[in-house]
Short mmCIF file of C-alpha atoms in Angstrom, two decimals:
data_model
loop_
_atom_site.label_atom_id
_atom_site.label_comp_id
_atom_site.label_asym_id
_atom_site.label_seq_id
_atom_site.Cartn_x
_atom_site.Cartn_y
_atom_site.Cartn_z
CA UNK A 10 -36.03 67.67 7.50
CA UNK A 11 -39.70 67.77 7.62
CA UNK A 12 -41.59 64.67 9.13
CA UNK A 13 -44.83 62.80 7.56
CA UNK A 14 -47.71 64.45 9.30
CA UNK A 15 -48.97 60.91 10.77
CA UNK A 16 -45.86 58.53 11.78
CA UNK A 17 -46.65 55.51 12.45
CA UNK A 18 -45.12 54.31 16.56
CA UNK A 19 -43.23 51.60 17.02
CA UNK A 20 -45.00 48.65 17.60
CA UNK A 21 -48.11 50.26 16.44
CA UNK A 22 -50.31 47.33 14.39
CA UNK A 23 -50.90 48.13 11.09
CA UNK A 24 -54.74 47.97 11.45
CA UNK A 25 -53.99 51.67 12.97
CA UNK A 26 -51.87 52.89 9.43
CA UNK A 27 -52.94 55.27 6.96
CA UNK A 28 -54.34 53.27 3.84
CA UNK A 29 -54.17 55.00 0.64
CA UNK A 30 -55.77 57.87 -0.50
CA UNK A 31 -55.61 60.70 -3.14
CA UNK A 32 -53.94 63.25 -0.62
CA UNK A 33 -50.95 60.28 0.02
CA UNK A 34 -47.99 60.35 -1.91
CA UNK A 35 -46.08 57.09 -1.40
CA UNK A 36 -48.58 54.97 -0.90
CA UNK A 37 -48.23 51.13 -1.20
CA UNK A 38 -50.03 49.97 -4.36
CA UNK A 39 -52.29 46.49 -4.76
CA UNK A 40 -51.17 43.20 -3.53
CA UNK A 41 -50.85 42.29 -7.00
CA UNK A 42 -49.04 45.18 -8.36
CA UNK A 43 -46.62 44.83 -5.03
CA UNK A 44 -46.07 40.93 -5.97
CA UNK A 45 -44.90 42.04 -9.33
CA UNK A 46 -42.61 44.63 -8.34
CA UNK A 47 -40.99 42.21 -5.75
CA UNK A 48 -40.10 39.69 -8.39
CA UNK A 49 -38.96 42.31 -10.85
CA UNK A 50 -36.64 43.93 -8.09
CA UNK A 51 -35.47 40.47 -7.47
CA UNK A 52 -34.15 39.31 -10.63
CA UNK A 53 -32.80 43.18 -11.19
CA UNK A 54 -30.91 42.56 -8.09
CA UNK A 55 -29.39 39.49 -8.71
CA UNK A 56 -28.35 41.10 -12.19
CA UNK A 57 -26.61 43.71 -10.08
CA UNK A 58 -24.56 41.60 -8.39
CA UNK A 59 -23.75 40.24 -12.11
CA UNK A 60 -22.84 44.16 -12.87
CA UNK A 61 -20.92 44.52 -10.09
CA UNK A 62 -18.89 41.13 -10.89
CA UNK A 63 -18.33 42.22 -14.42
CA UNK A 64 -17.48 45.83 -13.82
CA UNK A 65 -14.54 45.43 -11.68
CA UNK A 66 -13.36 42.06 -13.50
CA UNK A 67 -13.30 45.00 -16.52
CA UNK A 68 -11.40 47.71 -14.70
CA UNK A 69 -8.96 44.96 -13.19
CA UNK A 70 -7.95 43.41 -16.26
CA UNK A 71 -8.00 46.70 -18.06
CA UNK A 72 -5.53 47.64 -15.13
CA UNK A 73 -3.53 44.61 -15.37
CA UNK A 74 -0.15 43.27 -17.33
CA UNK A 75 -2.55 41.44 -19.61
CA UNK A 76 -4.15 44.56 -20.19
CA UNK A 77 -3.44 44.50 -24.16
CA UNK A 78 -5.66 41.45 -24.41
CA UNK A 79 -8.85 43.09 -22.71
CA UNK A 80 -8.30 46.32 -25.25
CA UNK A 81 -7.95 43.87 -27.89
CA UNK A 82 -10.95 41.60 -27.17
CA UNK A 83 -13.26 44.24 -27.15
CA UNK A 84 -12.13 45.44 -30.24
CA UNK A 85 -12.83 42.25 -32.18
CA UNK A 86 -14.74 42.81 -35.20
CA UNK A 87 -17.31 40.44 -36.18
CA UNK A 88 -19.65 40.77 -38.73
CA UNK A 89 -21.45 41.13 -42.25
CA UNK A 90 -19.64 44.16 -43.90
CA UNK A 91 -21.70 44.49 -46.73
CA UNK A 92 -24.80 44.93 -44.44
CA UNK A 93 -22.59 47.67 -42.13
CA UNK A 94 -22.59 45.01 -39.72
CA UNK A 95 -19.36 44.28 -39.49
CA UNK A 96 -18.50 45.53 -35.73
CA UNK A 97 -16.58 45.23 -32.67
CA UNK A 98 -17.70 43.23 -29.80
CA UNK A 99 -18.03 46.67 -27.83
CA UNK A 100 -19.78 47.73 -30.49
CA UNK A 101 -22.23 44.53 -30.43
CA UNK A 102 -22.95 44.68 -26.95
CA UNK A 103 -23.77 48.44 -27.04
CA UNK A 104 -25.92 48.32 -30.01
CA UNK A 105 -27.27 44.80 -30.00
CA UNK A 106 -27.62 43.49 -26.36
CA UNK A 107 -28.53 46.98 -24.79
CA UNK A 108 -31.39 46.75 -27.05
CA UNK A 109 -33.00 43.97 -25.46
CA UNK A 110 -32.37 46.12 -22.30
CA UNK A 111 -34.80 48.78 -24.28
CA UNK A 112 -37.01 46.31 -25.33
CA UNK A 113 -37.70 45.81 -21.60
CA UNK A 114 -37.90 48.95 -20.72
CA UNK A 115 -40.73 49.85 -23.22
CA UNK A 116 -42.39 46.99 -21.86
CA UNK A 117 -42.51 48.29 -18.82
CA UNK A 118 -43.18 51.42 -19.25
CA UNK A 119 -46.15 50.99 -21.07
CA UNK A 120 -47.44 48.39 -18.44
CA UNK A 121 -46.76 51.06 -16.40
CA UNK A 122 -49.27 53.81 -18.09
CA UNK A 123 -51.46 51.65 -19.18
CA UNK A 124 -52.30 49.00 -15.73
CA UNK A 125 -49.37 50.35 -13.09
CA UNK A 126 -48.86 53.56 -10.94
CA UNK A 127 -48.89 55.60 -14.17
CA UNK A 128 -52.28 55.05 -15.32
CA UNK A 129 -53.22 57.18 -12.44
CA UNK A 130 -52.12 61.04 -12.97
CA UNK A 131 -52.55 61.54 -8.95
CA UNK A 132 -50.03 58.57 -8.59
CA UNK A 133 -47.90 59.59 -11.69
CA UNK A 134 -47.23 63.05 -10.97
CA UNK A 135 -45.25 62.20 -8.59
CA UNK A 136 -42.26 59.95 -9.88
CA UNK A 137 -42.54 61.86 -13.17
CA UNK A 138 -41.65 65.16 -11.67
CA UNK A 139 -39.04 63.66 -9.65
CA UNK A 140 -37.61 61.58 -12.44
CA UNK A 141 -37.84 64.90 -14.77
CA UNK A 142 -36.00 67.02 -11.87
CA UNK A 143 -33.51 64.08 -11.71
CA UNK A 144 -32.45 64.85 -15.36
CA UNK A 145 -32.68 68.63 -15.71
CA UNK A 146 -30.90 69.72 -12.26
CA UNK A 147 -27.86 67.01 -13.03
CA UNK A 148 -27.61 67.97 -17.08
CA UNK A 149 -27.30 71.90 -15.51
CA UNK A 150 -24.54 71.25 -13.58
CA UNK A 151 -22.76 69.77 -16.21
CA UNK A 152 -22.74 72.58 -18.11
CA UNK A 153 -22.17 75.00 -16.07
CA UNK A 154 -18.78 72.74 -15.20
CA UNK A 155 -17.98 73.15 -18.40
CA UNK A 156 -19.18 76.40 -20.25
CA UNK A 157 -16.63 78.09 -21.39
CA UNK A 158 -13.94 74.87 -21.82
CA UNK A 159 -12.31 74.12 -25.08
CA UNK A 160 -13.43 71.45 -27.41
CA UNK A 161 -16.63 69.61 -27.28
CA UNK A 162 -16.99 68.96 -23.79
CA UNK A 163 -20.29 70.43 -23.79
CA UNK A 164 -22.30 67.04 -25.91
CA UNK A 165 -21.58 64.83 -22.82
CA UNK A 166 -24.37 67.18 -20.94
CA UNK A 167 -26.80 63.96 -20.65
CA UNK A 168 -23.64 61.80 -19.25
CA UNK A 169 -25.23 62.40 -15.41
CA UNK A 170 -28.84 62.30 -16.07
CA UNK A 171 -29.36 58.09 -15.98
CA UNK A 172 -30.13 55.94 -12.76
CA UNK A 173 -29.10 52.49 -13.19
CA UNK A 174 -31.80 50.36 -11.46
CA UNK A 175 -29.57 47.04 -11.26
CA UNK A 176 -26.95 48.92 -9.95
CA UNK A 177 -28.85 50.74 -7.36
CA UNK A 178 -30.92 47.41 -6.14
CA UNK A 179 -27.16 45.64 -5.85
CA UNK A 180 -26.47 48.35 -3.37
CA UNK A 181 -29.24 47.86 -1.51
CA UNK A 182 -28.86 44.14 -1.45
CA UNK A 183 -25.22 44.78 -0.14
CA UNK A 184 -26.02 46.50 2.64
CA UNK A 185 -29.19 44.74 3.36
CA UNK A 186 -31.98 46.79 3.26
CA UNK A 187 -35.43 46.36 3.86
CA UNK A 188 -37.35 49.26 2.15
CA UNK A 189 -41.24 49.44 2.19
CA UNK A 190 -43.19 48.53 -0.64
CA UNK A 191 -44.26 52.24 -1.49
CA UNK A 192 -40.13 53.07 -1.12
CA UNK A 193 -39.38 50.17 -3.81
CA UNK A 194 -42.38 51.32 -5.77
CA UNK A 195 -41.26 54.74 -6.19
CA UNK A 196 -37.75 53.73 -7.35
CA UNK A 197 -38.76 51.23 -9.71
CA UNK A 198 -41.39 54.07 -11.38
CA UNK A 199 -38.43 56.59 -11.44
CA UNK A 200 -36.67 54.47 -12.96
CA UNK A 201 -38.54 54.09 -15.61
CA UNK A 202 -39.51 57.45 -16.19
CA UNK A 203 -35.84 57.66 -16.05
CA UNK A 204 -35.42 55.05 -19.17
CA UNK A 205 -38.09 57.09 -21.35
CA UNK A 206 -36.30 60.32 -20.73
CA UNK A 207 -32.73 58.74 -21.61
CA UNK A 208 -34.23 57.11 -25.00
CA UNK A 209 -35.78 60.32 -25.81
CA UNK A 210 -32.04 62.44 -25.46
CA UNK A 211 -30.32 59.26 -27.02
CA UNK A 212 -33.19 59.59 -30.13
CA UNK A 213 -32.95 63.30 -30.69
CA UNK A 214 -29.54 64.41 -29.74
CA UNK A 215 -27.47 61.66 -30.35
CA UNK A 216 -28.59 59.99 -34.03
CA UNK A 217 -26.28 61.07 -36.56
CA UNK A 218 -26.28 61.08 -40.34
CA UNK A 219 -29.46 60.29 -40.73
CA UNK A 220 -31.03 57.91 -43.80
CA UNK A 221 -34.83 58.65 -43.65
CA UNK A 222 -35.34 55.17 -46.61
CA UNK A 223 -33.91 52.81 -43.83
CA UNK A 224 -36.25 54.11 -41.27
CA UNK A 225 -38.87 54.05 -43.58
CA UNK A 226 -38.10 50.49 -44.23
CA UNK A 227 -37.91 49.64 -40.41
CA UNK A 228 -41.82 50.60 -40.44
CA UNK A 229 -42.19 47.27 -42.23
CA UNK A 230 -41.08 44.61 -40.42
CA UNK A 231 -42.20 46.75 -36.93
CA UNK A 232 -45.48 46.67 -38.52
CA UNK A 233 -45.48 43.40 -39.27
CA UNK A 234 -44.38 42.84 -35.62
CA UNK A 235 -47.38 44.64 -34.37
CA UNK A 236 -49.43 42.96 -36.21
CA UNK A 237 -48.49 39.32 -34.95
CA UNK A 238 -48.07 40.48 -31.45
CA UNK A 239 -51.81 42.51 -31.23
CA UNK A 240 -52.96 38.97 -32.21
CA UNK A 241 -51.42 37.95 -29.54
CA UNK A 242 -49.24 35.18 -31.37
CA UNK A 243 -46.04 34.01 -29.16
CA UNK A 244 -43.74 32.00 -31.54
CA UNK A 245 -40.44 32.52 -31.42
CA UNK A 246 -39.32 32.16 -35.15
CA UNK A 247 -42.26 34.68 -36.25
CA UNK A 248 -41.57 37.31 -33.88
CA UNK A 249 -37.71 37.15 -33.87
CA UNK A 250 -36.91 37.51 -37.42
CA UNK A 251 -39.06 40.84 -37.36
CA UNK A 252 -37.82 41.83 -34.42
CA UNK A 253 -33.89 41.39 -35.98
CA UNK A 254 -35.02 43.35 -39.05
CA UNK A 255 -36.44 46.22 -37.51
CA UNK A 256 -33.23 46.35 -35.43
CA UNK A 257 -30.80 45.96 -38.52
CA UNK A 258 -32.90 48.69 -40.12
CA UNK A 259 -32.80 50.88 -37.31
CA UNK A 260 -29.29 50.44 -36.83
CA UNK A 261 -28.72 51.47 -40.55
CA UNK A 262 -30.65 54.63 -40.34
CA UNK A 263 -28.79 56.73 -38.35
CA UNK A 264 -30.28 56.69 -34.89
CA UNK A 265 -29.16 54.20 -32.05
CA UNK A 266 -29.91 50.87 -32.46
CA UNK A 267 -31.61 50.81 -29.05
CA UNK A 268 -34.78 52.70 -29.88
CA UNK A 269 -35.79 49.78 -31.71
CA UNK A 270 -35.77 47.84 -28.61
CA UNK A 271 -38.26 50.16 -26.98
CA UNK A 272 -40.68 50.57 -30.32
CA UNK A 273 -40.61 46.96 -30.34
CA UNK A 274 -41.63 46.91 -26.74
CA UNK A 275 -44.59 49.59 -27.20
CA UNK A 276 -45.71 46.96 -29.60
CA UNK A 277 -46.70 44.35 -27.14
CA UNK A 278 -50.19 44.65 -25.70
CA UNK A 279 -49.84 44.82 -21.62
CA UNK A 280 -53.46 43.24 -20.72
CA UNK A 281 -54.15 39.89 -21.82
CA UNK A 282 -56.94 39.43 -24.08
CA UNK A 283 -59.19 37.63 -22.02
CA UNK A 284 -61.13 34.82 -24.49
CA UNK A 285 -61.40 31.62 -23.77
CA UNK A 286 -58.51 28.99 -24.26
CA UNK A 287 -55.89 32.27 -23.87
CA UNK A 288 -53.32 32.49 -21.33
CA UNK A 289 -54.14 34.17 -18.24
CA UNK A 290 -50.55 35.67 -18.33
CA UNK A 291 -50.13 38.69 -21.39
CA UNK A 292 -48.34 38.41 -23.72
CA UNK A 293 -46.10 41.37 -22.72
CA UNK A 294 -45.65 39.82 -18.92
CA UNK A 295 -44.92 36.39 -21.12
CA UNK A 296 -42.18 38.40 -23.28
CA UNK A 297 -40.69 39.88 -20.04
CA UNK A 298 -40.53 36.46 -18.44
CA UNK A 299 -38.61 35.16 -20.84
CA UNK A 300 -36.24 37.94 -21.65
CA UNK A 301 -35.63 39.68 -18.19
CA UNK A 302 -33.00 37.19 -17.10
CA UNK A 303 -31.50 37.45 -20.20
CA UNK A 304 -31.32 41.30 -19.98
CA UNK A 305 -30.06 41.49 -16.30
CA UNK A 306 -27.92 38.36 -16.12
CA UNK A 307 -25.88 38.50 -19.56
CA UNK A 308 -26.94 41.14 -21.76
CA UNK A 309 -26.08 44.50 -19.31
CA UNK A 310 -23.10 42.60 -17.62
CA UNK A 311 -21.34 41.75 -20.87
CA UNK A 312 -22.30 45.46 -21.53
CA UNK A 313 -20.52 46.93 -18.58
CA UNK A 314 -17.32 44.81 -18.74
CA UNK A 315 -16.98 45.85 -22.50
CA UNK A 316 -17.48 49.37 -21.25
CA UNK A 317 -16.04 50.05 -17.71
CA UNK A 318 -12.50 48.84 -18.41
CA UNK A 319 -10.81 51.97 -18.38
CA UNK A 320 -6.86 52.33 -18.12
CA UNK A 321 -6.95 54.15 -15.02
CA UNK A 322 -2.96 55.26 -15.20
CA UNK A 323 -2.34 54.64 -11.32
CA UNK A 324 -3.10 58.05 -9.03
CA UNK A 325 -1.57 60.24 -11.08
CA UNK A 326 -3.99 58.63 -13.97
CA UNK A 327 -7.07 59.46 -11.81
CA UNK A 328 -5.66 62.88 -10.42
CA UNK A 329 -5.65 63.72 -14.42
CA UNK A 330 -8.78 62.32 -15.17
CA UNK A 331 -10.78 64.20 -12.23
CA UNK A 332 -8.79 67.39 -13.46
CA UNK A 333 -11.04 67.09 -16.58
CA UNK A 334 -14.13 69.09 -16.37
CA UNK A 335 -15.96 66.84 -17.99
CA UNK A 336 -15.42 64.06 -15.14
CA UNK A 337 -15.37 67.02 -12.88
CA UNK A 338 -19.31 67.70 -13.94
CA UNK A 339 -20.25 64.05 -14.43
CA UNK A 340 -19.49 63.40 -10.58
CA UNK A 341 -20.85 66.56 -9.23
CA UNK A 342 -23.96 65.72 -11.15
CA UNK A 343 -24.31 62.71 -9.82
CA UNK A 344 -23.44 63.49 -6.44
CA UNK A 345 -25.29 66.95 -6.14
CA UNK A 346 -27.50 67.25 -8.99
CA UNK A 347 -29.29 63.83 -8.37
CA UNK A 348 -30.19 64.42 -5.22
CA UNK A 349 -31.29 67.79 -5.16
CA UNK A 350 -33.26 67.18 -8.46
CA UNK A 351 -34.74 64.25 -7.36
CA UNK A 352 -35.36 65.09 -3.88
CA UNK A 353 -35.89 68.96 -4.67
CA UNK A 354 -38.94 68.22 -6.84
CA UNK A 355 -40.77 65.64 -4.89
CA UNK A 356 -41.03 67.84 -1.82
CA UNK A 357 -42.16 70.76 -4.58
CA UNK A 358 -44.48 68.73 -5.86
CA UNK A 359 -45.83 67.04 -2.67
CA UNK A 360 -46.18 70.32 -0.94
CA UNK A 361 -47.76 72.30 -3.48
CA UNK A 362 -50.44 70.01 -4.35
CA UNK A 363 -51.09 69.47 -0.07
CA UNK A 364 -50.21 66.21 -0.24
CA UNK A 365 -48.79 64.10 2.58
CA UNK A 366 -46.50 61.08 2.78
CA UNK A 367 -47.41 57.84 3.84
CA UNK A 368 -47.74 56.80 7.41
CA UNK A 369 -44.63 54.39 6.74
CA UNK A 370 -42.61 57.05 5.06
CA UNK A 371 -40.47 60.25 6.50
CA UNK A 372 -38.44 62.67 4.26
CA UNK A 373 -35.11 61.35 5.11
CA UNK A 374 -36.09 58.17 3.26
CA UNK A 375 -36.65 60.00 0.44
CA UNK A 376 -33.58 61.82 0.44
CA UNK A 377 -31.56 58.42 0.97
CA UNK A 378 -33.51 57.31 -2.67
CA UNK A 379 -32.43 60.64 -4.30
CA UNK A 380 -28.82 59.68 -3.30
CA UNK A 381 -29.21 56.25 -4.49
CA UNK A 382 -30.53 57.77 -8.02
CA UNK A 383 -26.84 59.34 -8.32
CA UNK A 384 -25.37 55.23 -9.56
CA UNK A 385 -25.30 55.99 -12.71
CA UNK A 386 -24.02 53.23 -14.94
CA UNK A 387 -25.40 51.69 -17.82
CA UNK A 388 -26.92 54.29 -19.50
CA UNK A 389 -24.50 56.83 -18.35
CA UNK A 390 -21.60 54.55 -19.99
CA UNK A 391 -23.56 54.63 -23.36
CA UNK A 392 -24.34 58.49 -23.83
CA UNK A 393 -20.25 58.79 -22.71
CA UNK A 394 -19.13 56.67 -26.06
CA UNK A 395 -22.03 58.60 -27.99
CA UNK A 396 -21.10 62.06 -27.21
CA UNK A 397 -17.36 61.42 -27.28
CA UNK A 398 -16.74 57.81 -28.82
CA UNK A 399 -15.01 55.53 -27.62
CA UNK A 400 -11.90 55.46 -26.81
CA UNK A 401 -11.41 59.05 -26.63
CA UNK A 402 -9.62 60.82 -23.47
CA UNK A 403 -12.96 62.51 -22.65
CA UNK A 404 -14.95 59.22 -23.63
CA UNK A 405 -11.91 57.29 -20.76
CA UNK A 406 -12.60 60.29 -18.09
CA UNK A 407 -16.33 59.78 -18.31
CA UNK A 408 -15.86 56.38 -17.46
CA UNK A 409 -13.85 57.32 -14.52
CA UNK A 410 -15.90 59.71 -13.21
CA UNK A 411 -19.48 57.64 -13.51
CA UNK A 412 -17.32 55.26 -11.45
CA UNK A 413 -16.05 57.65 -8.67
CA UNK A 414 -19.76 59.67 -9.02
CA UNK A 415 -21.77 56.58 -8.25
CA UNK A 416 -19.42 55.32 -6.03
CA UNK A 417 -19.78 58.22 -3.71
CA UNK A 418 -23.68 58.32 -4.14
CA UNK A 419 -23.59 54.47 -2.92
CA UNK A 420 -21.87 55.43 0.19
CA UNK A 421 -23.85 58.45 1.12
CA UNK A 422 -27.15 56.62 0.26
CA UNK A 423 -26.48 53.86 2.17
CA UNK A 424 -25.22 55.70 5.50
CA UNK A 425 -28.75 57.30 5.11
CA UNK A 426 -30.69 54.38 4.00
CA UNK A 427 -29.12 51.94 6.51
CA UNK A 428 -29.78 54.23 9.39
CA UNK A 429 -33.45 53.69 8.99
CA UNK A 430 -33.30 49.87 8.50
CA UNK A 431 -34.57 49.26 11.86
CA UNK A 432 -38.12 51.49 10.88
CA UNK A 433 -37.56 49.32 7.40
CA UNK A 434 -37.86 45.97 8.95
CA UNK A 435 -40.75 47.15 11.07
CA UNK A 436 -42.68 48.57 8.55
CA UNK A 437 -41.71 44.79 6.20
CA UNK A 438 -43.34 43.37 9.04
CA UNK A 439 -46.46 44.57 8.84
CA UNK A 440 -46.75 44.46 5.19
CA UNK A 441 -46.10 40.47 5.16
CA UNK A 442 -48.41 39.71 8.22
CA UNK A 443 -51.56 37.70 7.23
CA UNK A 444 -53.34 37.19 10.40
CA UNK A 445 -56.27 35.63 8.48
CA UNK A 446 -54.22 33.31 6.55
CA UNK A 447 -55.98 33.98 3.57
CA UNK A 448 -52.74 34.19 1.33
CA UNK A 449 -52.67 38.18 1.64
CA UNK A 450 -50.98 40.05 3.85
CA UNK A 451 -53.67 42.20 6.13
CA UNK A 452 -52.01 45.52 5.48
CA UNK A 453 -53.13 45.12 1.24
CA UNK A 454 -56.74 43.25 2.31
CA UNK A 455 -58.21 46.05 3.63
CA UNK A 456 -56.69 48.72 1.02
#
């Protein structure tokens, strides 16, 4: 593959590295910015391990003697029927807890366009593309897997097209890698490119019956919500009611409860307002504080354990699921189509527009991300139940296949990845040095 035009030696001090610049793609951001990311990849990690946990407790129990009692757990209704709110704890936890996921996940994005790597289009371009390749190349071999098939294998097309961040991060942490701040930059912005594509196909292709007077009414309390939050008011039993009733109204209307979780996010102002007597910290950095535990260590776990377990059936199970060409174009997807797509369009992109990589970066680290994008989980589990509910044989196939698909991506990406973990820890190094000791590491006080 091709290498970055500069590489840095070994040993080389980092006085002598490339600092950023509008022809460098993959360069490390501010001090600041790269604090923030750290922590955020941090608690995401931890809640990977918590995925991780919870998946296979799932698919063991599923798998088990006791395996009525897991089926019949998640199938627990709970509820105010009048309100259509009478569900099943599967339900709940794909509807109600994922949203808080979303609500994140508008909060970051918009941080991201409006103070991170996004606000910048010479920055953005970038991660977009790639993120946009990472969806279009995987959905396309889907389909062409199964054009032609009976039935309606054809509406889990957007199965393949989600990274799972948590999941990909818990990988990493397994095999103990030490990417550079620009690699763990790039992933996180995918990512979330990656979220805002998946709640755009989960808005438009997979709301049904729609009731136009309960989304009209979910304007109101979202309003409302606005309102408080552009004032920049933080309590707890003024913010949470609205936020409830915009979800409840959402929920009713037809289209997946989760988008209210990201309209509630673009809500939240990003930059704090700066008068006197305010907290320094914003109010959406305050919000994301408080809530990203929640989201990564309970909300997506109990997600994936009410979602992975899957009655596998033994061998001859799997052999029969794989046989399906839906799982058949889930894993290729995610094994092929996320890697090509992802790594396809960044070198497109990067060598069209005569860019270069940064000095700490070479191609092959790239194409160890673009393998790692191919864990899809969380997201990938939701569209499966949406496009062929669940329960279904397809909906039980999916499953099996997002597990065997990012499975395989883990292993390839981390042969790759953990090849280069000797460069890794060189370049961490140099990025945590602080000759000075002025609190910043020399590499970001001279950017």
């Amino acid at each position: 593959m091709p290498q970055p035009s500069n590489p840095t030696q070994p040993g080389q001090s980092p006085h002598n590295q490339d600092q950023p610049s509008q022809g460098k793609v993959f360069s490390r951001s501010s001090y600041p910015e790269y604090r923030r990311i750290l922590a955020i990849l941090r608690t995401e990690t931890v809640g990977g391990a918590l995925l991780l946990a919870a998946t296979v407790i799932a698919l063991i129990w599923a798998n088990s003697p006791a395996a009525d009692g897991y089926f019949a757990l998640r199938d627990v209704k709970i509820g105010y029927e009048p309100w259509h709110l009478e569900l099943s704890l599967g339900h709940w936890a794909s509807d109600g807890l994922l949203a808080v996921f979303f609500f994140l996940a508008g909060l970051e994005l918009k941080r991201e366009f409006v103070a991170g790597e996004l606000r910048k289009p010479a920055r953005a371009v970038v991660p977009v593309a790639a993120a946009v390749g990472g969806v279009v190349v995987p959905a396309l071999i889907y389909v062409l897997f199964n054009l032609g098939t009976a039935g309606d294998t054809l509406k889990g097309w957007a199965i393949p097209t989600a990274t799972d961040i948590a999941f990909a991060l818990a990988v990493l942490a397994v095999i103990n890698t030490h990417l550079p701040a620009a690699l763990r930059t790039f992933l996180l912005t995918l990512a979330v490119v990656d979220d805002l594509i998946a709640i755009g196909i989960i808005a438009f292709f997979y709301s049904t019956g729609l009731q136009p007077l309960m989304l009209l009414a979910a304007l109101v309390p979202l309003a409302l919500f606005t309102f408080l939050v552009q004032k920049r008011i933080r309590s707890w039993y003024l913010l949470l009611p609205l936020a409830l009733a915009t979800w409840g109204f959402v929920h009713a209307s037809g289209i997946h409860a989760t988008v209210a979780g990201v309209l509630l996010g673009f809500a939240v102002p990003v930059l704090a307002s700066g008068k006197k007597g305010e907290p320094a910290e914003g109010l959406a950095e305050h919000l994301e504080h408080k809530l990203r535990p929640f989201s990564a260590g309970f909300a997506v776990p109990v997600f994936a354990f009410f979602s992975a377990g899957v009655a596998l059936g033994g061998l001859d199970g799997m052999g029969a699921a794989l046989r399906d060409p839906v799982a058949l174009g889930i894993v290729a997807a995610l094994v092929v189509g996320k890697a090509v797509g992802v790594f396809g369009t960044t070198f497109l992109v990067t060598k069209t527009t005569r860019a270069s990589l940064d000095s700490s970066i070479a191609w092959i680290d790239l194409f160890g991300l673009a393998l790692l994008a191919g864990i899809g989980f969380t997201v990938s589990l939701l569209i499966g139940e949406l496009s062929f509910g669940a329960g279904s044989a397809h909906n039980d196939h999916a499953k099996v296949a997002i597990l065997a698909g990012s499975l395989i991506s883990a292993l390839l990406a981390a042969v790759v990845l953990k090849a280069r973990n000797r460069r890794y820890r060189q370049v961490q190094a140099d990025e945590e040095r602080d000759d000075d000791g002025d609190g910043v590491p020399d590499i970001f006080s001279r950017a």
